[in-house]
């Protein structure tokens, strides 16, 4: 199937919504919006955090450290997080309300315990590709539409990598939410995406196309 655009659903997993190990405030509110905008797309892909339990980004794996500390993890600065999205656990499953019936392929990230992976395209050091870029490029994609969790981390880095890869980026603002370790982090992320050449849009513009 050839198409000039794709919807990327970023990390809509149980651990990132209220009640999860790394809950994003209002994270569950994006799910019905993500379901609605799917109707405007012929190609939909998704990413999942898929960590081994001994992942280096988990504060629990660094005695004397706490969540929010920044360490050097094999040459890269690393924020320490709660244990989350461990492989084969409920926390790593898609949120039950998410319509997964039209997802063409799921790309797993964060599988290497030595390095974290915010972007759906690469790990944080750009050492390995998830294969998503190759998959959508083979299908003729030029425009990527991105939504999910969280705006200031995995969504932001997915958008920036997509722009660097030569895709035109459209971030669906109301279908994304941020962690906001600092209150302005999500706003700053959107500004960074705009400066890189991406567009920030609302879901209404897509819902009209899906009818």
PDB file of C-alpha atoms in Angstrom:
ATOM      1  CA  UNK A   1       0.000   0.000   0.000  1.00  0.00           C
ATOM      2  CA  UNK A   2       1.349   3.393  -1.040  1.00  0.00           C
ATOM      3  CA  UNK A   3       0.317   6.546   0.779  1.00  0.00           C
ATOM      4  CA  UNK A   4       1.869   9.960   1.206  1.00  0.00           C
ATOM      5  CA  UNK A   5       1.154  10.271   4.922  1.00  0.00           C
ATOM      6  CA  UNK A   6       1.155   8.259   8.145  1.00  0.00           C
ATOM      7  CA  UNK A   7      -0.208   8.597  11.669  1.00  0.00           C
ATOM      8  CA  UNK A   8       2.320   7.670  14.363  1.00  0.00           C
ATOM      9  CA  UNK A   9       0.831   6.764  17.765  1.00  0.00           C
ATOM     10  CA  UNK A  10       3.559   7.202  20.361  1.00  0.00           C
ATOM     11  CA  UNK A  11       3.595   5.077  23.524  1.00  0.00           C
ATOM     12  CA  UNK A  12      -0.117   4.967  24.370  1.00  0.00           C
ATOM     13  CA  UNK A  13       0.595   2.447  27.128  1.00  0.00           C
ATOM     14  CA  UNK A  14      -0.847   1.740  30.556  1.00  0.00           C
ATOM     15  CA  UNK A  15       2.178   2.956  32.498  1.00  0.00           C
ATOM     16  CA  UNK A  16       1.861   6.431  30.954  1.00  0.00           C
ATOM     17  CA  UNK A  17      -1.782   7.076  31.875  1.00  0.00           C
ATOM     18  CA  UNK A  18      -3.255   7.788  35.334  1.00  0.00           C
ATOM     19  CA  UNK A  19      -2.708   4.765  37.565  1.00  0.00           C
ATOM     20  CA  UNK A  20       0.473   3.770  35.729  1.00  0.00           C
ATOM     21  CA  UNK A  21       4.051   3.754  36.972  1.00  0.00           C
ATOM     22  CA  UNK A  22       4.991   6.920  35.059  1.00  0.00           C
ATOM     23  CA  UNK A  23       1.593   8.524  34.694  1.00  0.00           C
ATOM     24  CA  UNK A  24       1.196  11.589  32.492  1.00  0.00           C
ATOM     25  CA  UNK A  25      -1.471  13.902  33.821  1.00  0.00           C
ATOM     26  CA  UNK A  26      -4.444  13.730  31.463  1.00  0.00           C
ATOM     27  CA  UNK A  27      -2.744  11.037  29.409  1.00  0.00           C
ATOM     28  CA  UNK A  28      -5.923   8.991  29.151  1.00  0.00           C
ATOM     29  CA  UNK A  29      -7.728  11.966  27.586  1.00  0.00           C
ATOM     30  CA  UNK A  30      -5.726  11.642  24.359  1.00  0.00           C
ATOM     31  CA  UNK A  31      -6.951   8.117  23.606  1.00  0.00           C
ATOM     32  CA  UNK A  32     -10.427   8.977  22.247  1.00  0.00           C
ATOM     33  CA  UNK A  33      -8.874  11.758  20.156  1.00  0.00           C
ATOM     34  CA  UNK A  34      -6.294   9.334  18.762  1.00  0.00           C
ATOM     35  CA  UNK A  35      -9.107   6.936  17.910  1.00  0.00           C
ATOM     36  CA  UNK A  36     -11.044   9.612  16.037  1.00  0.00           C
ATOM     37  CA  UNK A  37      -8.151  10.910  13.943  1.00  0.00           C
ATOM     38  CA  UNK A  38      -7.295   7.387  12.795  1.00  0.00           C
ATOM     39  CA  UNK A  39     -10.217   7.595  10.379  1.00  0.00           C
ATOM     40  CA  UNK A  40      -8.287  10.159   8.320  1.00  0.00           C
ATOM     41  CA  UNK A  41      -5.377   7.780   7.604  1.00  0.00           C
ATOM     42  CA  UNK A  42      -4.753   4.732   5.465  1.00  0.00           C
ATOM     43  CA  UNK A  43      -1.427   3.994   7.194  1.00  0.00           C
ATOM     44  CA  UNK A  44      -1.064   3.930  10.978  1.00  0.00           C
ATOM     45  CA  UNK A  45       1.952   2.773  12.974  1.00  0.00           C
ATOM     46  CA  UNK A  46       2.644   2.822  16.692  1.00  0.00           C
ATOM     47  CA  UNK A  47       5.564   2.690  19.086  1.00  0.00           C
ATOM     48  CA  UNK A  48       5.914   1.030  22.467  1.00  0.00           C
ATOM     49  CA  UNK A  49       8.445   1.439  25.238  1.00  0.00           C
ATOM     50  CA  UNK A  50       9.585  -2.152  25.798  1.00  0.00           C
ATOM     51  CA  UNK A  51      12.197  -2.167  28.537  1.00  0.00           C
ATOM     52  CA  UNK A  52      14.053  -5.052  30.140  1.00  0.00           C
ATOM     53  CA  UNK A  53      13.647  -4.937  33.916  1.00  0.00           C
ATOM     54  CA  UNK A  54      17.342  -4.094  34.387  1.00  0.00           C
ATOM     55  CA  UNK A  55      17.188  -1.058  32.086  1.00  0.00           C
ATOM     56  CA  UNK A  56      19.757   1.634  32.860  1.00  0.00           C
ATOM     57  CA  UNK A  57      17.153   4.422  32.868  1.00  0.00           C
ATOM     58  CA  UNK A  58      15.416   3.034  35.969  1.00  0.00           C
ATOM     59  CA  UNK A  59      16.335   4.753  39.236  1.00  0.00           C
ATOM     60  CA  UNK A  60      15.769   1.444  41.039  1.00  0.00           C
ATOM     61  CA  UNK A  61      18.788   0.005  39.212  1.00  0.00           C
ATOM     62  CA  UNK A  62      21.143   2.676  40.620  1.00  0.00           C
ATOM     63  CA  UNK A  63      21.526   2.371  44.411  1.00  0.00           C
ATOM     64  CA  UNK A  64      21.562   5.748  46.111  1.00  0.00           C
ATOM     65  CA  UNK A  65      19.888   7.478  43.163  1.00  0.00           C
ATOM     66  CA  UNK A  66      16.316   8.677  42.896  1.00  0.00           C
ATOM     67  CA  UNK A  67      13.777   9.440  40.191  1.00  0.00           C
ATOM     68  CA  UNK A  68      14.645  12.715  38.484  1.00  0.00           C
ATOM     69  CA  UNK A  69      18.393  12.444  39.028  1.00  0.00           C
ATOM     70  CA  UNK A  70      20.548  12.814  35.917  1.00  0.00           C
ATOM     71  CA  UNK A  71      23.429  10.393  35.443  1.00  0.00           C
ATOM     72  CA  UNK A  72      25.885   9.537  32.698  1.00  0.00           C
ATOM     73  CA  UNK A  73      24.679   6.351  31.026  1.00  0.00           C
ATOM     74  CA  UNK A  74      27.377   5.064  28.696  1.00  0.00           C
ATOM     75  CA  UNK A  75      28.323   8.539  27.519  1.00  0.00           C
ATOM     76  CA  UNK A  76      24.876  10.144  27.382  1.00  0.00           C
ATOM     77  CA  UNK A  77      23.049  12.192  30.030  1.00  0.00           C
ATOM     78  CA  UNK A  78      20.163  10.153  31.374  1.00  0.00           C
ATOM     79  CA  UNK A  79      17.198  11.193  33.516  1.00  0.00           C
ATOM     80  CA  UNK A  80      16.311   8.402  35.927  1.00  0.00           C
ATOM     81  CA  UNK A  81      12.703   7.225  35.772  1.00  0.00           C
ATOM     82  CA  UNK A  82      10.484   4.885  37.766  1.00  0.00           C
ATOM     83  CA  UNK A  83      10.425   1.296  36.541  1.00  0.00           C
ATOM     84  CA  UNK A  84       7.948   1.384  33.648  1.00  0.00           C
ATOM     85  CA  UNK A  85       6.844  -0.440  30.492  1.00  0.00           C
ATOM     86  CA  UNK A  86       8.717  -3.620  31.372  1.00  0.00           C
ATOM     87  CA  UNK A  87       8.488  -6.232  28.649  1.00  0.00           C
ATOM     88  CA  UNK A  88       5.524  -8.618  28.910  1.00  0.00           C
ATOM     89  CA  UNK A  89       3.845  -6.685  31.755  1.00  0.00           C
ATOM     90  CA  UNK A  90       0.455  -4.992  31.846  1.00  0.00           C
ATOM     91  CA  UNK A  91       2.172  -1.612  32.147  1.00  0.00           C
ATOM     92  CA  UNK A  92       3.658  -2.083  28.685  1.00  0.00           C
ATOM     93  CA  UNK A  93       0.314  -2.982  27.083  1.00  0.00           C
ATOM     94  CA  UNK A  94      -1.595  -0.469  25.008  1.00  0.00           C
ATOM     95  CA  UNK A  95      -4.273   1.424  26.936  1.00  0.00           C
ATOM     96  CA  UNK A  96      -7.418  -0.754  26.696  1.00  0.00           C
ATOM     97  CA  UNK A  97      -9.486   2.055  25.164  1.00  0.00           C
ATOM     98  CA  UNK A  98      -7.124   2.478  22.216  1.00  0.00           C
ATOM     99  CA  UNK A  99      -8.423   1.184  18.883  1.00  0.00           C
ATOM    100  CA  UNK A 100      -5.552  -1.001  17.676  1.00  0.00           C
ATOM    101  CA  UNK A 101      -7.451  -2.678  14.845  1.00  0.00           C
ATOM    102  CA  UNK A 102      -6.017  -0.378  12.171  1.00  0.00           C
ATOM    103  CA  UNK A 103      -2.400  -0.277  13.353  1.00  0.00           C
ATOM    104  CA  UNK A 104      -0.253  -1.706  10.564  1.00  0.00           C
ATOM    105  CA  UNK A 105       2.832  -2.299  12.666  1.00  0.00           C
ATOM    106  CA  UNK A 106       4.130  -1.726  16.197  1.00  0.00           C
ATOM    107  CA  UNK A 107       7.765  -0.697  16.677  1.00  0.00           C
ATOM    108  CA  UNK A 108       9.447  -1.517  20.000  1.00  0.00           C
ATOM    109  CA  UNK A 109      11.983   0.842  21.560  1.00  0.00           C
ATOM    110  CA  UNK A 110      14.087   0.983  24.702  1.00  0.00           C
ATOM    111  CA  UNK A 111      14.869  -2.716  24.399  1.00  0.00           C
ATOM    112  CA  UNK A 112      18.620  -2.282  25.013  1.00  0.00           C
ATOM    113  CA  UNK A 113      19.373  -1.894  28.727  1.00  0.00           C
ATOM    114  CA  UNK A 114      22.465   0.175  27.931  1.00  0.00           C
ATOM    115  CA  UNK A 115      20.671   3.114  26.300  1.00  0.00           C
ATOM    116  CA  UNK A 116      17.271   4.808  26.517  1.00  0.00           C
ATOM    117  CA  UNK A 117      15.100   5.407  23.481  1.00  0.00           C
ATOM    118  CA  UNK A 118      12.654   8.313  23.479  1.00  0.00           C
ATOM    119  CA  UNK A 119      12.185   8.604  19.722  1.00  0.00           C
ATOM    120  CA  UNK A 120      10.137   6.051  17.807  1.00  0.00           C
ATOM    121  CA  UNK A 121      12.864   6.134  15.129  1.00  0.00           C
ATOM    122  CA  UNK A 122      16.180   5.794  17.005  1.00  0.00           C
ATOM    123  CA  UNK A 123      17.703   5.287  20.432  1.00  0.00           C
ATOM    124  CA  UNK A 124      18.925   8.419  22.193  1.00  0.00           C
ATOM    125  CA  UNK A 125      22.418   8.086  20.750  1.00  0.00           C
ATOM    126  CA  UNK A 126      21.168   7.421  17.202  1.00  0.00           C
ATOM    127  CA  UNK A 127      23.137   4.194  17.309  1.00  0.00           C
ATOM    128  CA  UNK A 128      20.343   1.898  16.123  1.00  0.00           C
ATOM    129  CA  UNK A 129      17.180   2.417  14.094  1.00  0.00           C
ATOM    130  CA  UNK A 130      13.863   0.881  15.120  1.00  0.00           C
ATOM    131  CA  UNK A 131      13.067   0.348  11.449  1.00  0.00           C
ATOM    132  CA  UNK A 132      10.110   2.734  11.458  1.00  0.00           C
ATOM    133  CA  UNK A 133      11.693   5.236   9.066  1.00  0.00           C
ATOM    134  CA  UNK A 134      12.494   2.548   6.528  1.00  0.00           C
ATOM    135  CA  UNK A 135       9.014   1.037   6.856  1.00  0.00           C
ATOM    136  CA  UNK A 136       7.098   4.248   6.174  1.00  0.00           C
ATOM    137  CA  UNK A 137       9.515   5.491   3.513  1.00  0.00           C
ATOM    138  CA  UNK A 138       9.006   2.282   1.519  1.00  0.00           C
ATOM    139  CA  UNK A 139       5.299   3.089   1.520  1.00  0.00           C
ATOM    140  CA  UNK A 140       5.783   6.503  -0.027  1.00  0.00           C
ATOM    141  CA  UNK A 141       5.246   8.599   3.102  1.00  0.00           C
ATOM    142  CA  UNK A 142       6.239  12.258   2.999  1.00  0.00           C
ATOM    143  CA  UNK A 143       4.107  13.681   5.811  1.00  0.00           C
ATOM    144  CA  UNK A 144       4.031  12.273   9.342  1.00  0.00           C
ATOM    145  CA  UNK A 145       1.326  13.098  11.867  1.00  0.00           C
ATOM    146  CA  UNK A 146       2.352  12.391  15.444  1.00  0.00           C
ATOM    147  CA  UNK A 147       0.441  12.138  18.711  1.00  0.00           C
ATOM    148  CA  UNK A 148       0.726  10.364  22.028  1.00  0.00           C
ATOM    149  CA  UNK A 149       2.780  10.432  25.206  1.00  0.00           C
ATOM    150  CA  UNK A 150       4.635  12.351  26.218  1.00  0.00           C
ATOM    151  CA  UNK A 151       4.855  15.706  24.419  1.00  0.00           C
ATOM    152  CA  UNK A 152       8.105  16.748  26.084  1.00  0.00           C
ATOM    153  CA  UNK A 153       9.975  13.456  25.631  1.00  0.00           C
ATOM    154  CA  UNK A 154       8.987  10.629  23.284  1.00  0.00           C
ATOM    155  CA  UNK A 155       6.629  12.683  21.122  1.00  0.00           C
ATOM    156  CA  UNK A 156       9.097  15.559  20.850  1.00  0.00           C
ATOM    157  CA  UNK A 157      12.077  13.396  19.912  1.00  0.00           C
ATOM    158  CA  UNK A 158       9.999  11.393  17.428  1.00  0.00           C
ATOM    159  CA  UNK A 159       8.988  14.669  15.764  1.00  0.00           C
ATOM    160  CA  UNK A 160      12.530  16.069  15.688  1.00  0.00           C
ATOM    161  CA  UNK A 161      13.962  12.850  14.263  1.00  0.00           C
ATOM    162  CA  UNK A 162      11.227  12.713  11.620  1.00  0.00           C
ATOM    163  CA  UNK A 163      12.095  16.259  10.569  1.00  0.00           C
ATOM    164  CA  UNK A 164      15.800  15.384  10.377  1.00  0.00           C
ATOM    165  CA  UNK A 165      14.929  12.330   8.269  1.00  0.00           C
ATOM    166  CA  UNK A 166      13.285  14.602   5.714  1.00  0.00           C
ATOM    167  CA  UNK A 167       9.630  14.060   6.534  1.00  0.00           C
ATOM    168  CA  UNK A 168       7.226  16.954   6.974  1.00  0.00           C
ATOM    169  CA  UNK A 169       6.050  16.852  10.578  1.00  0.00           C
ATOM    170  CA  UNK A 170       2.583  17.622  11.947  1.00  0.00           C
ATOM    171  CA  UNK A 171       2.254  17.328  15.728  1.00  0.00           C
ATOM    172  CA  UNK A 172      -1.355  16.876  16.905  1.00  0.00           C
ATOM    173  CA  UNK A 173      -1.277  19.042  20.019  1.00  0.00           C
ATOM    174  CA  UNK A 174      -4.573  18.077  21.656  1.00  0.00           C
ATOM    175  CA  UNK A 175      -3.846  14.361  21.158  1.00  0.00           C
ATOM    176  CA  UNK A 176      -0.612  14.625  23.160  1.00  0.00           C
ATOM    177  CA  UNK A 177       0.237  15.359  26.794  1.00  0.00           C
ATOM    178  CA  UNK A 178       3.509  16.048  28.607  1.00  0.00           C
ATOM    179  CA  UNK A 179       5.290  14.798  31.718  1.00  0.00           C
ATOM    180  CA  UNK A 180       6.198  18.390  32.620  1.00  0.00           C
ATOM    181  CA  UNK A 181       8.935  17.813  35.175  1.00  0.00           C
ATOM    182  CA  UNK A 182       9.098  21.582  34.778  1.00  0.00           C
ATOM    183  CA  UNK A 183       5.799  23.373  34.174  1.00  0.00           C
ATOM    184  CA  UNK A 184       6.858  24.804  30.814  1.00  0.00           C
ATOM    185  CA  UNK A 185       8.399  21.641  29.321  1.00  0.00           C
ATOM    186  CA  UNK A 186       5.525  20.822  26.945  1.00  0.00           C
ATOM    187  CA  UNK A 187       5.271  24.384  25.649  1.00  0.00           C
ATOM    188  CA  UNK A 188       9.025  24.443  25.101  1.00  0.00           C
ATOM    189  CA  UNK A 189       8.818  21.136  23.220  1.00  0.00           C
ATOM    190  CA  UNK A 190       6.190  22.502  20.846  1.00  0.00           C
ATOM    191  CA  UNK A 191       8.315  25.594  20.226  1.00  0.00           C
ATOM    192  CA  UNK A 192      11.328  23.383  19.469  1.00  0.00           C
ATOM    193  CA  UNK A 193       9.305  21.373  16.959  1.00  0.00           C
ATOM    194  CA  UNK A 194       8.136  24.571  15.247  1.00  0.00           C
ATOM    195  CA  UNK A 195      11.695  25.938  15.083  1.00  0.00           C
ATOM    196  CA  UNK A 196      12.817  22.693  13.430  1.00  0.00           C
ATOM    197  CA  UNK A 197      10.228  23.229  10.694  1.00  0.00           C
ATOM    198  CA  UNK A 198       7.355  21.145  12.011  1.00  0.00           C
ATOM    199  CA  UNK A 199       3.728  22.204  12.276  1.00  0.00           C
ATOM    200  CA  UNK A 200       1.599  22.028  15.413  1.00  0.00           C
ATOM    201  CA  UNK A 201      -2.050  21.333  14.574  1.00  0.00           C
ATOM    202  CA  UNK A 202      -5.355  20.461  16.253  1.00  0.00           C
ATOM    203  CA  UNK A 203      -7.214  17.203  15.738  1.00  0.00           C
ATOM    204  CA  UNK A 204     -10.247  18.981  14.278  1.00  0.00           C
ATOM    205  CA  UNK A 205      -8.411  19.587  11.026  1.00  0.00           C
ATOM    206  CA  UNK A 206      -8.014  15.816  10.599  1.00  0.00           C
ATOM    207  CA  UNK A 207     -11.413  14.747  11.882  1.00  0.00           C
ATOM    208  CA  UNK A 208     -13.028  16.769   9.101  1.00  0.00           C
ATOM    209  CA  UNK A 209     -10.996  14.758   6.571  1.00  0.00           C
ATOM    210  CA  UNK A 210     -12.062  11.437   8.064  1.00  0.00           C
ATOM    211  CA  UNK A 211     -15.771  11.918   7.583  1.00  0.00           C
TER     212      UNK A 211
END
